Amino acid sequence: MSQIEHRYAVALAEAEAGFREGGIPIGAALFRGDELIAQGRNRRIQDGDPILHGEMSCFRNAGRRTDYTDMTLFTTLAPCSMCAGATLLFRVPRVVVGEDTTFPGDLDLLRDRGVEVVVLSDPRAIDLMRTMTDARPEVWSEDIGGR
């Protein structure tokens, strides 16, 4: 397993845990080199918090930090506008995305602002999202603002 796959596996495990909890299967992990800084998952359903997307949960779990410029954010799904905005706000230079098939997110916004974006096209993440969105489309629609 490559270093990228090993780090991405943390985000995928978070997505799978969220799915088992009845939530939206999106996970994230923040790394500085080999050091895991934080991990999180979408907890909107579990906590009734409309802002607690996977990436936001991860940033929250990272606590207060003065510098993110040497970190990489791993996420199972292309970040939405809110999560892309937080990534830009914190100046995270690199985002590794599990998939952008089920939801394209705002990857162009990240790229346009100089963030390196790597898309893995992970079939496990695609299957998780398709399973959830097929079973509960209203929950997914609520999560992404009715898109």
Short mmCIF file of N, CA and C in Angstrom, two decimals:
data_model
loop_
_atom_site.label_atom_id
_atom_site.label_comp_id
_atom_site.label_asym_id
_atom_site.label_seq_id
_atom_site.Cartn_x
_atom_site.Cartn_y
_atom_site.Cartn_z
N MET A 1 0.85 -1.18 0.00
CA MET A 1 0.00 0.00 0.00
C MET A 1 0.89 1.24 0.00
N SER A 2 0.63 2.15 -0.94
CA SER A 2 1.40 3.38 -1.03
C SER A 2 1.07 4.30 0.15
N GLN A 3 1.88 5.33 0.34
CA GLN A 3 1.63 6.30 1.41
C GLN A 3 0.30 7.02 1.19
N ILE A 4 0.01 7.36 -0.05
CA ILE A 4 -1.26 8.04 -0.34
C ILE A 4 -2.42 7.11 0.00
N GLU A 5 -2.35 5.85 -0.41
CA GLU A 5 -3.42 4.90 -0.12
C GLU A 5 -3.59 4.69 1.38
N HIS A 6 -2.48 4.64 2.10
CA HIS A 6 -2.53 4.45 3.56
C HIS A 6 -3.23 5.64 4.23
N ARG A 7 -2.90 6.83 3.82
CA ARG A 7 -3.52 8.03 4.40
C ARG A 7 -4.98 8.15 3.98
N TYR A 8 -5.26 7.85 2.72
CA TYR A 8 -6.64 7.89 2.24
C TYR A 8 -7.50 6.87 2.97
N ALA A 9 -6.92 5.75 3.36
CA ALA A 9 -7.67 4.70 4.07
C ALA A 9 -8.29 5.22 5.37
N VAL A 10 -7.66 6.21 5.99
CA VAL A 10 -8.22 6.81 7.22
C VAL A 10 -9.53 7.52 6.88
N ALA A 11 -9.53 8.28 5.80
CA ALA A 11 -10.75 8.98 5.37
C ALA A 11 -11.84 7.98 4.98
N LEU A 12 -11.46 6.93 4.26
CA LEU A 12 -12.43 5.92 3.84
C LEU A 12 -13.04 5.21 5.05
N ALA A 13 -12.23 4.90 6.04
CA ALA A 13 -12.75 4.26 7.26
C ALA A 13 -13.75 5.17 7.97
N GLU A 14 -13.51 6.47 7.96
CA GLU A 14 -14.45 7.43 8.54
C GLU A 14 -15.77 7.42 7.76
N ALA A 15 -15.69 7.38 6.43
CA ALA A 15 -16.91 7.34 5.61
C ALA A 15 -17.71 6.08 5.89
N GLU A 16 -17.03 4.96 5.99
CA GLU A 16 -17.71 3.69 6.27
C GLU A 16 -18.37 3.70 7.65
N ALA A 17 -17.69 4.29 8.63
CA ALA A 17 -18.26 4.40 9.98
C ALA A 17 -19.51 5.27 9.96
N GLY A 18 -19.46 6.38 9.24
CA GLY A 18 -20.61 7.25 9.13
C GLY A 18 -21.80 6.55 8.49
N PHE A 19 -21.52 5.76 7.48
CA PHE A 19 -22.59 5.00 6.80
C PHE A 19 -23.22 4.00 7.76
N ARG A 20 -22.39 3.30 8.53
CA ARG A 20 -22.91 2.33 9.52
C ARG A 20 -23.77 3.01 10.58
N GLU A 21 -23.47 4.26 10.87
CA GLU A 21 -24.24 5.03 11.86
C GLU A 21 -25.54 5.59 11.29
N GLY A 22 -25.77 5.40 10.00
CA GLY A 22 -26.96 5.94 9.36
C GLY A 22 -26.76 7.32 8.78
N GLY A 23 -25.51 7.75 8.72
CA GLY A 23 -25.21 9.07 8.19
C GLY A 23 -24.78 9.05 6.75
N ILE A 24 -24.29 10.17 6.29
CA ILE A 24 -23.82 10.33 4.93
C ILE A 24 -22.36 9.88 4.87
N PRO A 25 -22.03 8.96 3.97
CA PRO A 25 -20.70 8.34 3.99
C PRO A 25 -19.60 9.17 3.35
N ILE A 26 -19.21 10.22 4.05
CA ILE A 26 -18.10 11.06 3.60
C ILE A 26 -17.13 11.20 4.76
N GLY A 27 -15.89 10.82 4.52
CA GLY A 27 -14.86 10.90 5.55
C GLY A 27 -13.70 11.76 5.09
N ALA A 28 -12.94 12.26 6.06
CA ALA A 28 -11.79 13.10 5.76
C ALA A 28 -10.69 12.86 6.78
N ALA A 29 -9.47 13.14 6.36
CA ALA A 29 -8.31 13.04 7.24
C ALA A 29 -7.31 14.11 6.83
N LEU A 30 -6.68 14.71 7.81
CA LEU A 30 -5.70 15.77 7.59
C LEU A 30 -4.35 15.26 8.06
N PHE A 31 -3.37 15.28 7.15
CA PHE A 31 -2.03 14.79 7.46
C PHE A 31 -0.99 15.87 7.25
N ARG A 32 0.03 15.84 8.08
CA ARG A 32 1.27 16.58 7.86
C ARG A 32 2.33 15.50 7.68
N GLY A 33 2.72 15.28 6.45
CA GLY A 33 3.64 14.17 6.16
C GLY A 33 2.97 12.87 6.58
N ASP A 34 3.65 12.11 7.42
CA ASP A 34 3.10 10.84 7.92
C ASP A 34 2.26 11.01 9.18
N GLU A 35 2.22 12.22 9.71
CA GLU A 35 1.51 12.47 10.97
C GLU A 35 0.04 12.77 10.73
N LEU A 36 -0.81 11.95 11.32
CA LEU A 36 -2.25 12.20 11.27
C LEU A 36 -2.58 13.33 12.24
N ILE A 37 -3.07 14.43 11.71
CA ILE A 37 -3.43 15.59 12.53
C ILE A 37 -4.85 15.44 13.05
N ALA A 38 -5.77 15.04 12.17
CA ALA A 38 -7.17 14.89 12.57
C ALA A 38 -7.90 14.05 11.53
N GLN A 39 -9.02 13.54 11.95
CA GLN A 39 -9.91 12.82 11.04
C GLN A 39 -11.34 13.15 11.45
N GLY A 40 -12.25 12.94 10.51
CA GLY A 40 -13.65 13.23 10.80
C GLY A 40 -14.54 12.65 9.72
N ARG A 41 -15.83 12.71 9.98
CA ARG A 41 -16.81 12.23 9.01
C ARG A 41 -18.03 13.12 9.04
N ASN A 42 -18.79 13.06 7.98
CA ASN A 42 -20.03 13.81 7.92
C ASN A 42 -20.92 13.34 9.07
N ARG A 43 -21.34 14.27 9.92
CA ARG A 43 -22.15 13.94 11.10
C ARG A 43 -23.43 14.76 11.13
N ARG A 44 -23.85 15.24 9.96
CA ARG A 44 -25.07 16.05 9.91
C ARG A 44 -26.27 15.33 10.48
N ILE A 45 -26.46 14.09 10.09
CA ILE A 45 -27.61 13.32 10.55
C ILE A 45 -27.44 12.94 12.02
N GLN A 46 -26.29 12.40 12.35
CA GLN A 46 -26.05 11.93 13.72
C GLN A 46 -26.16 13.05 14.75
N ASP A 47 -25.64 14.23 14.43
CA ASP A 47 -25.59 15.33 15.40
C ASP A 47 -26.62 16.43 15.13
N GLY A 48 -27.35 16.32 14.02
CA GLY A 48 -28.32 17.36 13.68
C GLY A 48 -27.64 18.70 13.40
N ASP A 49 -26.44 18.65 12.86
CA ASP A 49 -25.64 19.85 12.62
C ASP A 49 -25.49 20.07 11.11
N PRO A 50 -26.11 21.10 10.55
CA PRO A 50 -26.10 21.28 9.10
C PRO A 50 -24.73 21.60 8.51
N ILE A 51 -23.79 21.97 9.33
CA ILE A 51 -22.46 22.36 8.85
C ILE A 51 -21.43 21.25 9.00
N LEU A 52 -21.76 20.20 9.67
CA LEU A 52 -20.76 19.19 10.01
C LEU A 52 -20.56 18.17 8.88
N HIS A 53 -20.10 18.70 7.73
CA HIS A 53 -19.68 17.85 6.62
C HIS A 53 -18.39 17.14 7.01
N GLY A 54 -17.97 16.17 6.23
CA GLY A 54 -16.77 15.39 6.56
C GLY A 54 -15.53 16.25 6.75
N GLU A 55 -15.29 17.15 5.81
CA GLU A 55 -14.10 18.00 5.91
C GLU A 55 -14.21 18.96 7.08
N MET A 56 -15.40 19.50 7.30
CA MET A 56 -15.59 20.44 8.42
C MET A 56 -15.38 19.73 9.75
N SER A 57 -15.86 18.50 9.86
CA SER A 57 -15.66 17.69 11.06
C SER A 57 -14.16 17.47 11.29
N CYS A 58 -13.44 17.18 10.23
CA CYS A 58 -12.00 16.97 10.33
C CYS A 58 -11.29 18.25 10.78
N PHE A 59 -11.62 19.38 10.16
CA PHE A 59 -11.00 20.64 10.58
C PHE A 59 -11.34 20.95 12.03
N ARG A 60 -12.57 20.72 12.43
CA ARG A 60 -12.97 20.96 13.82
C ARG A 60 -12.14 20.08 14.76
N ASN A 61 -11.96 18.83 14.38
CA ASN A 61 -11.19 17.91 15.23
C ASN A 61 -9.70 18.25 15.27
N ALA A 62 -9.23 19.00 14.28
CA ALA A 62 -7.83 19.43 14.28
C ALA A 62 -7.58 20.53 15.32
N GLY A 63 -8.64 21.18 15.76
CA GLY A 63 -8.49 22.25 16.74
C GLY A 63 -7.85 23.49 16.13
N ARG A 64 -7.54 24.42 16.99
CA ARG A 64 -6.93 25.66 16.52
C ARG A 64 -5.51 25.40 16.05
N ARG A 65 -5.20 25.93 14.88
CA ARG A 65 -3.87 25.76 14.29
C ARG A 65 -3.48 27.08 13.65
N THR A 66 -2.21 27.35 13.64
CA THR A 66 -1.74 28.58 13.01
C THR A 66 -1.23 28.36 11.58
N ASP A 67 -1.00 27.11 11.20
CA ASP A 67 -0.42 26.86 9.89
C ASP A 67 -0.85 25.49 9.35
N TYR A 68 -1.45 25.52 8.18
CA TYR A 68 -1.86 24.29 7.48
C TYR A 68 -1.08 24.12 6.17
N THR A 69 -0.11 24.98 5.92
CA THR A 69 0.51 25.05 4.60
C THR A 69 1.40 23.86 4.26
N ASP A 70 1.62 22.96 5.20
CA ASP A 70 2.39 21.75 4.90
C ASP A 70 1.53 20.50 5.10
N MET A 71 0.23 20.67 4.98
CA MET A 71 -0.70 19.55 5.21
C MET A 71 -1.40 19.14 3.92
N THR A 72 -1.94 17.94 3.96
CA THR A 72 -2.75 17.42 2.87
C THR A 72 -4.08 16.96 3.45
N LEU A 73 -5.16 17.36 2.81
CA LEU A 73 -6.49 16.93 3.20
C LEU A 73 -6.90 15.76 2.30
N PHE A 74 -7.27 14.65 2.92
CA PHE A 74 -7.79 13.49 2.21
C PHE A 74 -9.29 13.44 2.46
N THR A 75 -10.07 13.30 1.41
CA THR A 75 -11.51 13.25 1.55
C THR A 75 -12.08 12.25 0.56
N THR A 76 -13.13 11.57 0.95
CA THR A 76 -13.68 10.53 0.09
C THR A 76 -14.51 11.08 -1.05
N LEU A 77 -14.99 12.30 -0.94
CA LEU A 77 -15.84 12.90 -1.97
C LEU A 77 -15.35 14.31 -2.27
N ALA A 78 -15.49 14.73 -3.52
CA ALA A 78 -15.10 16.08 -3.90
C ALA A 78 -15.78 17.10 -2.98
N PRO A 79 -15.01 18.02 -2.39
CA PRO A 79 -15.57 18.97 -1.45
C PRO A 79 -16.61 19.91 -2.08
N CYS A 80 -17.66 20.19 -1.32
CA CYS A 80 -18.68 21.16 -1.71
C CYS A 80 -18.10 22.57 -1.57
N SER A 81 -18.89 23.57 -1.88
CA SER A 81 -18.43 24.96 -1.78
C SER A 81 -17.97 25.33 -0.38
N MET A 82 -18.74 24.90 0.63
CA MET A 82 -18.39 25.24 2.01
C MET A 82 -17.05 24.61 2.40
N CYS A 83 -16.88 23.34 2.09
CA CYS A 83 -15.66 22.64 2.48
C CYS A 83 -14.46 23.09 1.65
N ALA A 84 -14.69 23.39 0.37
CA ALA A 84 -13.62 23.95 -0.46
C ALA A 84 -13.21 25.32 0.09
N GLY A 85 -14.19 26.11 0.51
CA GLY A 85 -13.90 27.42 1.08
C GLY A 85 -13.06 27.32 2.35
N ALA A 86 -13.39 26.37 3.22
CA ALA A 86 -12.60 26.18 4.44
C ALA A 86 -11.18 25.74 4.10
N THR A 87 -11.06 24.90 3.10
CA THR A 87 -9.75 24.44 2.66
C THR A 87 -8.91 25.62 2.17
N LEU A 88 -9.54 26.51 1.42
CA LEU A 88 -8.84 27.71 0.95
C LEU A 88 -8.52 28.66 2.10
N LEU A 89 -9.47 28.84 2.99
CA LEU A 89 -9.27 29.73 4.14
C LEU A 89 -8.05 29.32 4.96
N PHE A 90 -7.91 28.01 5.16
CA PHE A 90 -6.80 27.50 5.96
C PHE A 90 -5.52 27.29 5.15
N ARG A 91 -5.61 27.56 3.84
CA ARG A 91 -4.45 27.48 2.94
C ARG A 91 -3.84 26.08 2.88
N VAL A 92 -4.71 25.08 2.85
CA VAL A 92 -4.25 23.71 2.66
C VAL A 92 -3.83 23.59 1.19
N PRO A 93 -2.58 23.20 0.92
CA PRO A 93 -2.09 23.23 -0.45
C PRO A 93 -2.44 22.03 -1.32
N ARG A 94 -2.89 20.93 -0.70
CA ARG A 94 -3.11 19.71 -1.47
C ARG A 94 -4.33 18.96 -0.94
N VAL A 95 -5.19 18.51 -1.86
CA VAL A 95 -6.37 17.75 -1.50
C VAL A 95 -6.38 16.47 -2.33
N VAL A 96 -6.49 15.35 -1.66
CA VAL A 96 -6.62 14.05 -2.32
C VAL A 96 -8.07 13.62 -2.15
N VAL A 97 -8.75 13.41 -3.29
CA VAL A 97 -10.18 13.15 -3.32
C VAL A 97 -10.43 11.70 -3.74
N GLY A 98 -11.25 11.01 -2.98
CA GLY A 98 -11.58 9.64 -3.33
C GLY A 98 -12.33 9.54 -4.64
N GLU A 99 -13.33 10.39 -4.80
CA GLU A 99 -14.11 10.35 -6.04
C GLU A 99 -14.85 11.65 -6.28
N ASP A 100 -15.07 11.91 -7.58
CA ASP A 100 -15.84 13.08 -8.00
C ASP A 100 -16.91 12.67 -9.02
N THR A 101 -17.25 11.39 -9.02
CA THR A 101 -18.24 10.85 -9.96
C THR A 101 -19.66 11.12 -9.50
N THR A 102 -19.95 10.82 -8.24
CA THR A 102 -21.31 10.98 -7.73
C THR A 102 -21.62 12.44 -7.41
N PHE A 103 -20.59 13.23 -7.17
CA PHE A 103 -20.74 14.66 -6.89
C PHE A 103 -19.44 15.34 -7.31
N PRO A 104 -19.50 16.28 -8.26
CA PRO A 104 -18.26 16.89 -8.75
C PRO A 104 -17.65 17.90 -7.80
N GLY A 105 -18.43 18.38 -6.84
CA GLY A 105 -17.92 19.34 -5.88
C GLY A 105 -17.40 20.60 -6.54
N ASP A 106 -16.52 21.29 -5.85
CA ASP A 106 -15.94 22.53 -6.35
C ASP A 106 -14.43 22.39 -6.52
N LEU A 107 -14.05 21.34 -7.23
CA LEU A 107 -12.63 21.10 -7.46
C LEU A 107 -11.99 22.19 -8.31
N ASP A 108 -12.75 22.74 -9.26
CA ASP A 108 -12.19 23.82 -10.09
C ASP A 108 -11.86 25.05 -9.25
N LEU A 109 -12.69 25.35 -8.25
CA LEU A 109 -12.40 26.47 -7.36
C LEU A 109 -11.06 26.25 -6.66
N LEU A 110 -10.85 25.04 -6.17
CA LEU A 110 -9.58 24.73 -5.51
C LEU A 110 -8.42 24.85 -6.49
N ARG A 111 -8.57 24.24 -7.65
CA ARG A 111 -7.49 24.30 -8.65
C ARG A 111 -7.20 25.73 -9.07
N ASP A 112 -8.26 26.51 -9.30
CA ASP A 112 -8.09 27.90 -9.73
C ASP A 112 -7.35 28.74 -8.70
N ARG A 113 -7.42 28.32 -7.45
CA ARG A 113 -6.74 29.07 -6.37
C ARG A 113 -5.39 28.44 -6.00
N GLY A 114 -4.91 27.52 -6.86
CA GLY A 114 -3.56 26.99 -6.70
C GLY A 114 -3.44 25.73 -5.85
N VAL A 115 -4.56 25.14 -5.45
CA VAL A 115 -4.51 23.92 -4.66
C VAL A 115 -4.27 22.74 -5.59
N GLU A 116 -3.33 21.89 -5.23
CA GLU A 116 -3.11 20.66 -5.98
C GLU A 116 -4.23 19.69 -5.64
N VAL A 117 -4.92 19.20 -6.65
CA VAL A 117 -6.04 18.27 -6.45
C VAL A 117 -5.70 16.96 -7.14
N VAL A 118 -5.78 15.87 -6.38
CA VAL A 118 -5.56 14.52 -6.91
C VAL A 118 -6.86 13.75 -6.71
N VAL A 119 -7.40 13.20 -7.79
CA VAL A 119 -8.64 12.42 -7.72
C VAL A 119 -8.28 10.95 -7.93
N LEU A 120 -8.64 10.11 -6.96
CA LEU A 120 -8.29 8.69 -6.99
C LEU A 120 -9.29 7.83 -7.77
N SER A 121 -10.50 8.33 -7.96
CA SER A 121 -11.58 7.56 -8.61
C SER A 121 -11.76 6.19 -7.93
N ASP A 122 -11.90 6.23 -6.61
CA ASP A 122 -12.00 5.03 -5.79
C ASP A 122 -13.39 4.39 -5.91
N PRO A 123 -13.48 3.17 -6.45
CA PRO A 123 -14.79 2.54 -6.61
C PRO A 123 -15.50 2.27 -5.28
N ARG A 124 -14.75 2.10 -4.20
CA ARG A 124 -15.38 1.88 -2.89
C ARG A 124 -16.15 3.12 -2.44
N ALA A 125 -15.57 4.28 -2.64
CA ALA A 125 -16.24 5.53 -2.26
C ALA A 125 -17.44 5.78 -3.17
N ILE A 126 -17.29 5.48 -4.45
CA ILE A 126 -18.41 5.64 -5.38
C ILE A 126 -19.56 4.73 -4.97
N ASP A 127 -19.27 3.47 -4.67
CA ASP A 127 -20.32 2.52 -4.26
C ASP A 127 -21.01 2.96 -2.98
N LEU A 128 -20.24 3.44 -2.00
CA LEU A 128 -20.83 3.92 -0.74
C LEU A 128 -21.83 5.05 -1.00
N MET A 129 -21.39 6.03 -1.79
CA MET A 129 -22.26 7.18 -2.06
C MET A 129 -23.49 6.76 -2.86
N ARG A 130 -23.31 5.93 -3.86
CA ARG A 130 -24.46 5.50 -4.67
C ARG A 130 -25.45 4.70 -3.83
N THR A 131 -24.95 3.86 -2.95
CA THR A 131 -25.83 3.08 -2.08
C THR A 131 -26.66 4.01 -1.20
N MET A 132 -26.01 5.01 -0.62
CA MET A 132 -26.71 5.94 0.27
C MET A 132 -27.68 6.83 -0.52
N THR A 133 -27.24 7.38 -1.64
CA THR A 133 -28.11 8.30 -2.37
C THR A 133 -29.29 7.59 -3.01
N ASP A 134 -29.11 6.34 -3.39
CA ASP A 134 -30.24 5.56 -3.93
C ASP A 134 -31.27 5.26 -2.84
N ALA A 135 -30.78 4.97 -1.64
CA ALA A 135 -31.68 4.62 -0.54
C ALA A 135 -32.32 5.84 0.11
N ARG A 136 -31.60 6.96 0.16
CA ARG A 136 -32.08 8.14 0.88
C ARG A 136 -31.79 9.43 0.11
N PRO A 137 -32.36 9.58 -1.08
CA PRO A 137 -32.05 10.77 -1.89
C PRO A 137 -32.41 12.08 -1.20
N GLU A 138 -33.43 12.08 -0.37
CA GLU A 138 -33.84 13.32 0.30
C GLU A 138 -32.77 13.79 1.30
N VAL A 139 -32.07 12.87 1.92
CA VAL A 139 -31.02 13.21 2.86
C VAL A 139 -29.84 13.82 2.11
N TRP A 140 -29.51 13.23 0.98
CA TRP A 140 -28.41 13.76 0.18
C TRP A 140 -28.77 15.14 -0.37
N SER A 141 -29.98 15.31 -0.83
CA SER A 141 -30.41 16.59 -1.36
C SER A 141 -30.32 17.68 -0.28
N GLU A 142 -30.69 17.35 0.92
CA GLU A 142 -30.59 18.29 2.04
C GLU A 142 -29.13 18.64 2.31
N ASP A 143 -28.26 17.64 2.26
CA ASP A 143 -26.85 17.83 2.58
C ASP A 143 -26.19 18.81 1.63
N ILE A 144 -26.53 18.74 0.37
CA ILE A 144 -25.87 19.60 -0.62
C ILE A 144 -26.74 20.77 -1.06
N GLY A 145 -27.70 21.11 -0.25
CA GLY A 145 -28.52 22.29 -0.51
C GLY A 145 -29.48 22.14 -1.65
N GLY A 146 -29.99 20.93 -1.86
CA GLY A 146 -31.03 20.70 -2.88
C GLY A 146 -30.53 20.76 -4.30
N ARG A 147 -29.25 20.54 -4.51
CA ARG A 147 -28.71 20.57 -5.90
C ARG A 147 -29.29 19.45 -6.72
#
